[in-house]
Coordinates of C-alpha atoms and ligand atoms in Angstrom, one line a residue:
M1 CA -122.2 226.2 -131.5
T2 CA -119.1 227.5 -130.2
T3 CA -117.6 225.9 -126.9
T4 CA -115.0 227.3 -124.6
T5 CA -112.1 224.8 -126.1
D6 CA -112.6 226.6 -129.2
L7 CA -111.3 229.9 -127.7
V8 CA -107.7 231.5 -128.1
S9 CA -106.1 233.0 -125.3
Y10 CA -107.2 236.4 -124.3
E11 CA -103.5 237.8 -124.9
D12 CA -103.4 236.1 -128.3
A13 CA -106.6 237.5 -129.3
L14 CA -105.3 241.1 -128.2
A15 CA -102.0 240.6 -130.3
S16 CA -103.8 240.5 -133.5
Y17 CA -107.1 242.2 -133.2
D18 CA -108.4 245.5 -131.6
P19 CA -111.9 245.0 -130.0
V20 CA -114.7 247.5 -130.7
M21 CA -117.5 247.5 -128.2
G22 CA -121.0 248.9 -128.3
L23 CA -123.4 249.3 -125.2
E24 CA -126.9 249.3 -125.0
V25 CA -128.1 250.0 -121.5
H26 CA -131.9 249.7 -120.7
V27 CA -132.8 251.4 -117.6
E28 CA -136.5 250.8 -115.9
L29 CA -137.6 254.2 -114.9
G30 CA -139.0 254.3 -111.1
T31 CA -142.1 256.2 -112.1
K32 CA -145.1 255.2 -110.3
T33 CA -147.4 254.7 -113.4
K34 CA -146.4 253.2 -116.9
M35 CA -145.3 255.1 -119.6
F36 CA -148.6 255.2 -121.9
C37 CA -151.2 254.5 -119.4
G38 CA -152.0 255.0 -115.7
C39 CA -151.4 251.4 -114.4
S40 CA -149.1 250.8 -111.4
T41 CA -145.5 249.8 -111.9
E42 CA -145.0 248.1 -108.3
L43 CA -143.2 245.2 -108.4
G44 CA -144.7 241.7 -107.3
G45 CA -148.3 242.0 -108.0
E46 CA -150.8 239.7 -108.9
P47 CA -149.9 238.4 -112.6
N48 CA -151.8 240.4 -115.2
A49 CA -153.6 242.6 -112.5
Q50 CA -151.6 246.1 -113.6
T51 CA -153.3 246.2 -116.9
C52 CA -155.7 248.1 -119.1
P53 CA -156.8 248.3 -122.7
V54 CA -153.7 250.5 -123.4
C55 CA -150.7 248.5 -122.2
L56 CA -152.7 245.4 -123.5
G57 CA -153.1 246.8 -126.8
L58 CA -156.9 246.3 -127.2
P59 CA -158.4 248.0 -130.2
G60 CA -159.3 251.5 -129.9
A61 CA -157.3 252.3 -126.7
L62 CA -155.5 255.7 -126.8
P63 CA -151.8 255.8 -125.2
V64 CA -150.9 259.1 -123.2
V65 CA -147.3 260.1 -122.4
N66 CA -146.0 259.9 -118.9
A67 CA -144.4 263.5 -118.1
T68 CA -142.3 262.1 -115.4
G69 CA -141.1 259.7 -117.8
V70 CA -140.0 262.3 -120.2
E71 CA -138.5 264.7 -117.4
S72 CA -136.4 261.5 -116.4
A73 CA -135.4 261.1 -120.1
V74 CA -134.3 264.8 -120.0
K75 CA -132.5 264.5 -116.6
I76 CA -130.7 261.4 -117.9
G77 CA -129.8 263.0 -121.2
L78 CA -128.1 266.2 -119.4
A79 CA -126.3 264.0 -117.0
L80 CA -124.8 262.3 -119.9
N81 CA -123.9 265.7 -121.6
C82 CA -126.3 265.0 -124.4
S83 CA -128.2 267.4 -126.6
I84 CA -131.8 267.4 -125.9
A85 CA -134.5 267.3 -128.9
E86 CA -136.4 270.6 -129.4
W87 CA -138.9 268.0 -131.2
C88 CA -139.2 264.1 -131.2
R89 CA -141.7 261.8 -131.8
F90 CA -142.3 258.0 -130.7
A91 CA -142.0 255.5 -133.3
R92 CA -143.5 251.8 -133.4
K93 CA -141.2 249.2 -133.7
N94 CA -143.4 246.1 -135.4
Y95 CA -142.5 242.6 -134.4
F96 CA -144.5 240.0 -133.1
Y97 CA -143.8 238.3 -129.6
P98 CA -146.0 236.8 -127.2
D99 CA -144.8 238.9 -124.3
M100 CA -145.8 242.2 -126.5
P101 CA -149.3 242.2 -126.6
K102 CA -149.5 245.5 -129.1
N103 CA -147.2 243.6 -131.9
F104 CA -145.0 246.6 -131.5
Q105 CA -143.4 248.3 -129.0
T106 CA -143.7 252.1 -128.6
S107 CA -140.0 253.4 -128.8
Q108 CA -138.3 256.1 -130.7
Y109 CA -136.4 255.7 -134.1
D110 CA -134.6 258.6 -135.6
E111 CA -135.8 261.2 -133.2
P112 CA -134.5 260.2 -129.9
I113 CA -135.0 262.7 -126.9
A114 CA -131.2 263.1 -126.3
F115 CA -128.0 262.7 -128.4
D116 CA -124.5 263.2 -129.0
G117 CA -123.1 263.0 -125.4
Y118 CA -120.5 261.3 -123.1
L119 CA -119.8 259.9 -119.9
D120 CA -116.5 259.7 -118.1
V121 CA -115.7 256.4 -116.3
Q122 CA -113.0 255.7 -113.9
L123 CA -111.0 252.5 -114.3
E124 CA -109.4 250.3 -111.5
D125 CA -106.4 252.5 -111.5
G126 CA -107.9 255.7 -111.2
E127 CA -107.5 256.5 -114.9
T128 CA -110.3 258.2 -116.8
F129 CA -111.7 256.6 -120.1
R130 CA -114.4 259.1 -122.0
V131 CA -117.2 257.1 -123.4
E132 CA -119.1 258.8 -126.1
I133 CA -123.1 258.6 -125.8
E134 CA -124.9 258.3 -129.4
R135 CA -128.4 258.5 -127.8
A136 CA -130.7 257.8 -125.0
H137 CA -134.2 257.4 -126.2
M138 CA -137.5 256.6 -124.4
E139 CA -139.7 253.2 -125.0
E140 CA -141.5 250.9 -122.9
D141 CA -140.7 247.3 -121.6
T142 CA -142.3 244.3 -122.6
G143 CA -144.1 241.4 -120.5
K144 CA -142.7 238.5 -118.6
S145 CA -142.7 235.2 -120.2
T146 CA -142.0 232.1 -117.9
H147 CA -141.5 228.7 -119.7
V148 CA -142.8 225.9 -117.5
G149 CA -142.0 222.1 -117.7
G150 CA -138.5 222.1 -119.1
A151 CA -135.3 221.6 -117.1
T152 CA -133.7 224.9 -118.0
G153 CA -136.6 227.2 -118.1
R154 CA -135.9 228.0 -121.6
I155 CA -138.5 227.8 -124.1
H156 CA -136.9 224.7 -125.6
G157 CA -138.3 221.5 -123.8
A158 CA -141.1 223.6 -121.9
S159 CA -144.5 222.3 -121.9
H160 CA -146.1 225.5 -121.9
S161 CA -145.7 229.2 -121.1
L162 CA -147.4 231.7 -118.9
L163 CA -147.7 235.6 -119.5
D164 CA -147.6 238.3 -117.2
Y165 CA -148.2 241.9 -118.6
N166 CA -147.8 243.5 -115.4
R167 CA -144.5 244.7 -117.2
A168 CA -145.5 245.6 -120.3
G169 CA -145.5 249.5 -120.7
I170 CA -143.4 249.9 -117.9
P171 CA -141.2 253.3 -118.9
L172 CA -137.4 252.2 -120.2
I173 CA -134.8 254.5 -121.0
E174 CA -132.4 253.0 -123.7
I175 CA -128.7 254.7 -123.8
V176 CA -126.5 253.6 -126.9
T177 CA -122.9 254.5 -126.6
K178 CA -120.9 255.2 -129.8
P179 CA -118.5 252.5 -130.9
I180 CA -115.9 252.5 -128.1
V181 CA -112.5 252.0 -130.0
G182 CA -108.9 252.2 -128.6
A183 CA -109.4 250.6 -125.2
G184 CA -107.6 247.5 -126.3
E185 CA -107.2 245.0 -123.7
R186 CA -109.0 247.2 -120.8
A187 CA -112.2 246.9 -123.4
P188 CA -113.7 244.6 -120.6
E189 CA -112.8 246.5 -117.8
V190 CA -114.1 249.8 -119.7
A191 CA -117.5 248.0 -120.2
K192 CA -117.8 247.2 -116.3
A193 CA -116.8 251.0 -115.5
Y194 CA -119.0 252.4 -117.8
V195 CA -122.2 250.4 -116.6
R196 CA -121.1 251.0 -113.1
E197 CA -120.6 254.9 -113.6
L198 CA -124.2 254.9 -115.4
R199 CA -125.8 253.0 -112.8
E200 CA -124.3 255.7 -110.4
V201 CA -125.7 258.5 -112.5
I202 CA -129.0 257.0 -112.7
R203 CA -129.2 256.8 -108.9
A204 CA -127.8 260.2 -108.2
L205 CA -130.6 261.5 -110.4
G206 CA -133.1 259.4 -108.5
V207 CA -134.8 258.1 -111.5
S208 CA -134.2 254.6 -111.0
E209 CA -132.9 252.5 -108.5
A210 CA -131.2 250.6 -111.4
R211 CA -131.0 247.1 -109.6
M212 CA -129.1 245.1 -112.0
E213 CA -130.1 242.0 -110.0
M214 CA -134.1 242.7 -110.5
G215 CA -133.7 243.6 -114.1
Q216 CA -134.1 247.2 -113.4
M217 CA -131.2 248.1 -115.6
R218 CA -129.5 245.4 -118.0
C219 CA -126.8 245.8 -120.7
D220 CA -126.5 244.3 -124.1
V221 CA -122.9 244.0 -125.1
N222 CA -122.3 244.4 -128.8
L223 CA -118.5 243.5 -129.8
S224 CA -116.4 243.0 -133.0
L225 CA -112.9 242.8 -133.6
M226 CA -110.8 244.3 -136.5
P227 CA -107.2 243.2 -137.3
K228 CA -104.5 245.5 -135.4
G229 CA -104.0 248.7 -137.6
A230 CA -107.3 248.1 -139.7
D231 CA -110.1 251.0 -139.4
K232 CA -113.0 249.0 -140.9
F233 CA -115.3 247.7 -138.1
G234 CA -115.6 243.9 -138.1
T235 CA -119.1 241.9 -137.8
R236 CA -120.5 242.3 -134.4
S237 CA -122.4 239.8 -131.9
E238 CA -124.9 241.1 -129.6
T239 CA -124.9 239.5 -126.3
K240 CA -128.5 240.4 -124.6
N241 CA -129.4 241.3 -121.2
V242 CA -126.6 240.9 -118.9
N243 CA -127.4 241.7 -115.8
S244 CA -124.4 242.3 -113.5
L245 CA -121.3 244.2 -113.6
R246 CA -118.9 241.2 -113.4
S247 CA -121.3 239.8 -116.1
V248 CA -120.9 242.3 -118.4
E249 CA -117.0 242.4 -118.0
R250 CA -116.8 238.5 -118.5
A251 CA -119.2 238.6 -121.6
A252 CA -116.8 241.2 -123.1
R253 CA -114.0 239.1 -122.4
F254 CA -115.3 235.8 -123.4
E255 CA -116.4 237.3 -126.8
I256 CA -113.0 238.9 -127.7
M257 CA -111.7 235.3 -127.2
R258 CA -114.5 233.6 -129.3
H259 CA -114.2 236.0 -132.1
A260 CA -110.3 236.1 -132.2
A261 CA -110.7 232.1 -132.6
V262 CA -113.1 232.3 -135.3
L263 CA -111.1 235.0 -137.3
S264 CA -107.7 233.6 -136.9
S265 CA -109.2 230.0 -138.2
G266 CA -110.4 231.8 -141.3
G267 CA -113.9 231.6 -140.4
T268 CA -116.6 234.6 -140.3
I269 CA -118.6 236.1 -137.6
V270 CA -122.4 235.8 -137.6
Q271 CA -124.2 238.9 -136.9
E272 CA -126.6 237.5 -134.3
T273 CA -127.7 237.9 -130.7
R274 CA -126.2 235.6 -128.0
H275 CA -127.0 234.8 -124.4
F276 CA -124.5 235.1 -121.5
H277 CA -124.6 232.1 -119.1
E278 CA -123.4 233.1 -115.6
D279 CA -122.3 229.6 -114.6
T280 CA -119.6 229.2 -117.3
G281 CA -118.9 232.8 -118.2
S282 CA -119.5 231.9 -121.8
T283 CA -122.1 233.0 -124.6
T284 CA -124.4 230.8 -126.9
S285 CA -126.0 231.7 -130.1
G286 CA -129.4 233.3 -129.9
R287 CA -131.2 234.3 -132.8
V288 CA -129.9 235.9 -136.2
K289 CA -130.0 239.6 -135.8
E290 CA -132.8 241.5 -137.3
E291 CA -131.5 244.9 -139.4
A292 CA -133.6 247.9 -138.4
E293 CA -135.6 247.6 -141.7
D294 CA -137.2 244.3 -140.4
Y295 CA -139.0 246.4 -137.7
R296 CA -140.9 248.7 -140.3
Y297 CA -140.6 251.5 -137.8
F298 CA -142.7 254.6 -138.6
P299 CA -143.9 257.5 -136.4
E300 CA -146.4 256.7 -133.6
P301 CA -149.6 258.4 -134.7
D302 CA -151.6 257.9 -131.6
L303 CA -149.0 260.1 -129.6
V304 CA -148.5 263.7 -130.0
P305 CA -144.5 264.6 -130.5
V306 CA -142.5 265.4 -127.4
A307 CA -141.3 269.2 -127.7
P308 CA -139.7 270.2 -124.2
S309 CA -139.2 273.7 -124.2
R310 CA -135.8 275.2 -123.5
E311 CA -136.8 277.0 -120.3
W312 CA -137.9 273.7 -119.1
V313 CA -134.6 272.0 -119.9
E314 CA -132.4 274.5 -118.4
E315 CA -134.6 274.4 -115.4
I316 CA -134.0 270.7 -115.0
R317 CA -130.4 271.3 -115.8
A318 CA -129.8 273.8 -113.2
A319 CA -131.5 271.2 -110.6
L320 CA -129.3 268.3 -111.5
P321 CA -127.4 266.9 -108.4
E322 CA -123.8 266.8 -107.8
L323 CA -122.9 264.0 -110.3
P324 CA -121.1 260.8 -109.2
L325 CA -117.6 261.3 -110.6
V326 CA -117.5 265.2 -109.6
R327 CA -118.6 264.0 -106.1
R328 CA -116.0 261.4 -105.8
T329 CA -113.5 263.8 -107.0
R330 CA -114.3 266.4 -104.4
L331 CA -114.4 263.6 -101.5
L332 CA -111.2 262.3 -102.7
A333 CA -109.6 265.7 -102.1
E334 CA -111.4 266.4 -99.0
W335 CA -110.4 263.2 -97.2
G336 CA -107.1 263.0 -98.9
I337 CA -107.1 259.6 -100.1
S338 CA -105.8 257.8 -103.3
A339 CA -107.9 256.8 -106.2
T340 CA -107.3 253.5 -105.2
E341 CA -108.5 253.7 -102.1
M342 CA -111.6 255.5 -103.4
Q343 CA -111.7 252.5 -106.0
A344 CA -111.9 250.0 -103.1
I345 CA -114.5 252.4 -101.1
L346 CA -116.6 252.2 -104.4
N347 CA -116.1 248.5 -104.8
A348 CA -117.1 247.6 -101.3
G349 CA -120.3 249.8 -101.8
A350 CA -119.2 252.0 -98.8
L351 CA -119.4 255.4 -100.3
D352 CA -123.1 256.3 -99.3
P353 CA -122.8 254.7 -95.9
I354 CA -119.4 256.6 -95.2
V355 CA -120.8 260.0 -96.2
A356 CA -124.0 259.4 -94.4
T357 CA -121.9 258.6 -91.1
I358 CA -119.9 261.7 -91.5
E359 CA -123.2 263.7 -92.2
A360 CA -124.2 262.1 -88.8
G361 CA -121.1 263.8 -87.1
A362 CA -118.3 261.1 -87.3
D363 CA -115.0 262.2 -88.9
A364 CA -114.1 261.0 -92.3
A365 CA -111.1 259.0 -91.4
S366 CA -113.2 257.2 -88.5
A367 CA -116.0 256.5 -90.9
R368 CA -114.0 255.1 -93.4
K369 CA -112.1 253.0 -90.9
W370 CA -115.2 251.5 -89.5
W371 CA -117.2 250.8 -92.9
M372 CA -114.1 249.6 -94.7
G373 CA -112.7 247.6 -91.6
E374 CA -115.1 245.7 -89.3
L375 CA -118.3 246.2 -91.1
A376 CA -116.9 245.3 -94.6
R377 CA -115.6 242.2 -92.8
S378 CA -119.1 241.3 -91.6
A379 CA -120.8 241.8 -94.6
N380 CA -118.4 239.6 -96.5
E381 CA -118.7 236.9 -94.0
S382 CA -122.6 237.1 -93.8
G383 CA -122.5 237.4 -97.8
T384 CA -124.6 240.6 -97.5
S385 CA -124.1 243.9 -98.8
L386 CA -123.2 247.2 -96.4
D387 CA -126.6 248.5 -96.8
E388 CA -128.1 245.2 -95.7
L389 CA -126.5 245.3 -92.3
A390 CA -128.2 245.9 -89.2
I391 CA -126.7 248.9 -88.3
T392 CA -127.2 252.6 -89.5
P393 CA -124.6 255.4 -90.3
Q394 CA -126.0 257.0 -87.4
Q395 CA -125.1 254.3 -84.9
V396 CA -121.7 254.2 -86.6
A397 CA -121.1 257.8 -85.8
R398 CA -122.3 257.2 -82.5
V399 CA -119.6 254.3 -82.0
A400 CA -116.9 256.7 -83.3
E401 CA -118.1 259.3 -81.1
L402 CA -117.6 257.2 -77.9
V403 CA -114.3 256.1 -79.1
A404 CA -113.2 260.0 -79.8
K405 CA -114.4 260.7 -76.0
G406 CA -112.4 257.8 -74.9
D407 CA -115.4 255.9 -73.5
L408 CA -114.5 253.0 -75.7
N409 CA -111.4 251.8 -77.2
D410 CA -110.9 250.3 -80.8
K411 CA -111.5 246.7 -79.3
L412 CA -114.5 247.5 -77.2
A413 CA -115.8 249.3 -80.0
R414 CA -115.7 246.4 -82.3
Q415 CA -117.7 244.6 -79.4
V416 CA -120.1 247.2 -79.6
I417 CA -120.6 247.0 -83.1
E418 CA -121.1 243.2 -83.1
G419 CA -123.5 243.6 -80.5
V420 CA -125.7 246.0 -82.7
L421 CA -125.0 243.7 -85.8
A422 CA -126.5 240.9 -83.5
G423 CA -129.7 242.7 -82.6
E424 CA -128.8 243.7 -79.2
G425 CA -129.9 247.3 -79.3
T426 CA -128.3 250.9 -80.0
P427 CA -124.5 251.4 -79.2
D428 CA -125.4 252.7 -75.9
E429 CA -127.4 249.9 -75.1
V430 CA -125.1 247.3 -75.8
V431 CA -122.6 249.4 -74.1
D432 CA -124.8 249.1 -70.6
K433 CA -126.0 245.5 -71.5
R434 CA -122.5 244.2 -71.9
G435 CA -120.8 246.5 -69.5
L436 CA -118.3 247.9 -71.9
K437 CA -116.4 250.9 -71.1
V438 CA -113.2 252.0 -71.0
V439 CA -112.0 252.0 -67.4
S440 CA -109.7 254.8 -66.6
D441 CA -110.2 255.9 -62.8
D442 CA -107.1 255.1 -60.8
S443 CA -109.2 253.5 -57.8
A444 CA -110.3 250.7 -60.4
L445 CA -106.9 250.7 -62.1
G446 CA -104.8 250.5 -59.2
T447 CA -105.5 247.0 -58.1
A448 CA -104.8 245.5 -61.4
V449 CA -101.6 247.6 -61.7
D450 CA -100.4 246.3 -58.3
E451 CA -101.1 242.9 -59.2
A452 CA -99.5 243.2 -62.6
I453 CA -96.3 244.3 -60.9
A454 CA -96.3 241.9 -58.1
G455 CA -97.0 238.8 -60.5
N456 CA -94.0 239.9 -62.6
P457 CA -91.2 241.1 -60.3
G458 CA -88.5 240.6 -62.8
I459 CA -90.1 243.1 -65.3
A460 CA -90.5 245.6 -62.7
D461 CA -87.1 245.5 -61.8
K462 CA -86.0 246.1 -65.4
I463 CA -88.4 249.2 -65.7
R464 CA -86.9 250.3 -62.4
G465 CA -83.4 250.1 -64.0
G466 CA -84.6 252.4 -66.6
K467 CA -86.2 250.2 -69.4
V468 CA -89.6 251.9 -69.8
A469 CA -90.3 249.8 -73.1
A470 CA -90.6 246.8 -70.9
A471 CA -93.8 248.7 -69.4
G472 CA -95.6 247.4 -72.4
A473 CA -95.7 243.7 -70.9
L474 CA -97.2 245.1 -67.9
V475 CA -99.9 247.1 -69.8
G476 CA -100.7 243.8 -71.4
A477 CA -101.2 242.0 -68.0
V478 CA -103.4 244.8 -66.9
M479 CA -105.5 244.6 -70.2
K480 CA -105.9 241.2 -70.0
A481 CA -107.1 241.2 -66.3
T482 CA -109.4 244.0 -67.2
R483 CA -110.8 242.1 -70.3
G484 CA -109.8 244.9 -72.5
Q485 CA -111.7 247.7 -70.6
A486 CA -108.7 249.7 -69.2
D487 CA -107.3 252.7 -70.7
A488 CA -104.3 251.8 -71.8
A489 CA -102.5 255.0 -71.8
R490 CA -103.5 256.0 -68.3
V491 CA -102.5 252.2 -67.1
K492 CA -98.7 252.9 -68.7
E493 CA -98.7 256.3 -66.7
L494 CA -100.0 254.4 -63.5
I495 CA -97.3 251.8 -63.9
L496 CA -94.3 254.2 -64.4
E497 CA -95.6 256.4 -61.4
K498 CA -95.8 253.3 -58.9
L499 CA -92.0 252.4 -60.2
G500 CA -90.8 255.7 -59.5
V501 CA -89.8 256.1 -63.1
S502 CA -90.5 259.0 -65.6
E503 CA -90.9 258.2 -69.3
G504 CA -88.6 259.6 -71.9
Ligands
ZN1 ZN1 -152.1 249.9 -118.6

């Protein structure tokens, strides 16, 4: 087993080798029923309650293709700029594993529904990198095994294993890239950016929520190194089921360092699957990888071929939503912000909330300001994401409106947001309950201004003498006396008026 002590540094690895990556992403479709039967796909059901003779692989049971599953596959293919097969079949991928009751997985082999596409992805600095797509094909998920009695939850050391077939047969789309070459030291970043962009595309299409933390989207990272200047790929390792964007990047980075260590010490890379460990950021050996011929693929005899008509494909193409990169490019121009700012918005998960806040009536600048400022800070402190905060885009828009009308200043608006997040009600309710309102009528401000002048005779004299800038100190005193609720601009006017000085 390779440990972290055997690594060469990332810089040294990249000085001698070029990484070649292949990314295989599995997406669980959000269809109501499974790919080949009518069983529910809902999560969290009683184990094995959502099963039937088809997804349990009982003799004589006949599968039927889920039309929505096929439509979702076509949508994904088109969004990834792929060609859509005029005619293709499912295939049986034969292997035995306890979580797969049929003893084969219904998949597609040499006739994928979508092929030869690409996805442009954006790196942190806004630069675009094109990832070529080899294929996207339809298949089904396996069941889930739970190994009980061991310390690690892995099969080694377990006393027994439990099997839940509710997941068996849930539609999957597997999206496979062509070898990604030429990314050099940015290969791990490209991997992360690709999976993120793909996730955004899947979500925009509405075919899956693609929540990686729930296993709805997972990535296998294939990686090999070739000596700089060579053009023949090295032996690859395949790190399986990586389930967060950060882990995709770390797994690629770790494998680059591990391969470089093995190769530079004269060793050879074993073609195998590997497991990624979140805690250490390292991978360990899984099983030696089967070759395709080990699976004895053959066309599925129980399912009719899938032959999407060209008219249908064009209808789907015409109805595709605006895709994420196009949308981001448009918003970036509309808002007049930089690629780096857009990247920060993406990283914070703030794009959709900001857009929804603008749709609810706020201007773009204040929508960005509140989500990227106060609300991002709040989410960060409570360890949640922006969409989990107890405030809606409509409520943020209302706060922005109150600021625009002059009813609230920024300081009071922050208190209103704090109140909404604390469950005190809508922005208007918090304003009422906490008595938060900018005070701008002169009778209410007059006393506070008089007191500030009386309490600071030296400063008042300076202002009378023409030092208008000194008024700031008196404004500060009034703001303090009114607990931040005074209209600062009006306060300044009143001070100068009372002291008989005109501004400028
Ligand atoms: Zn079923």
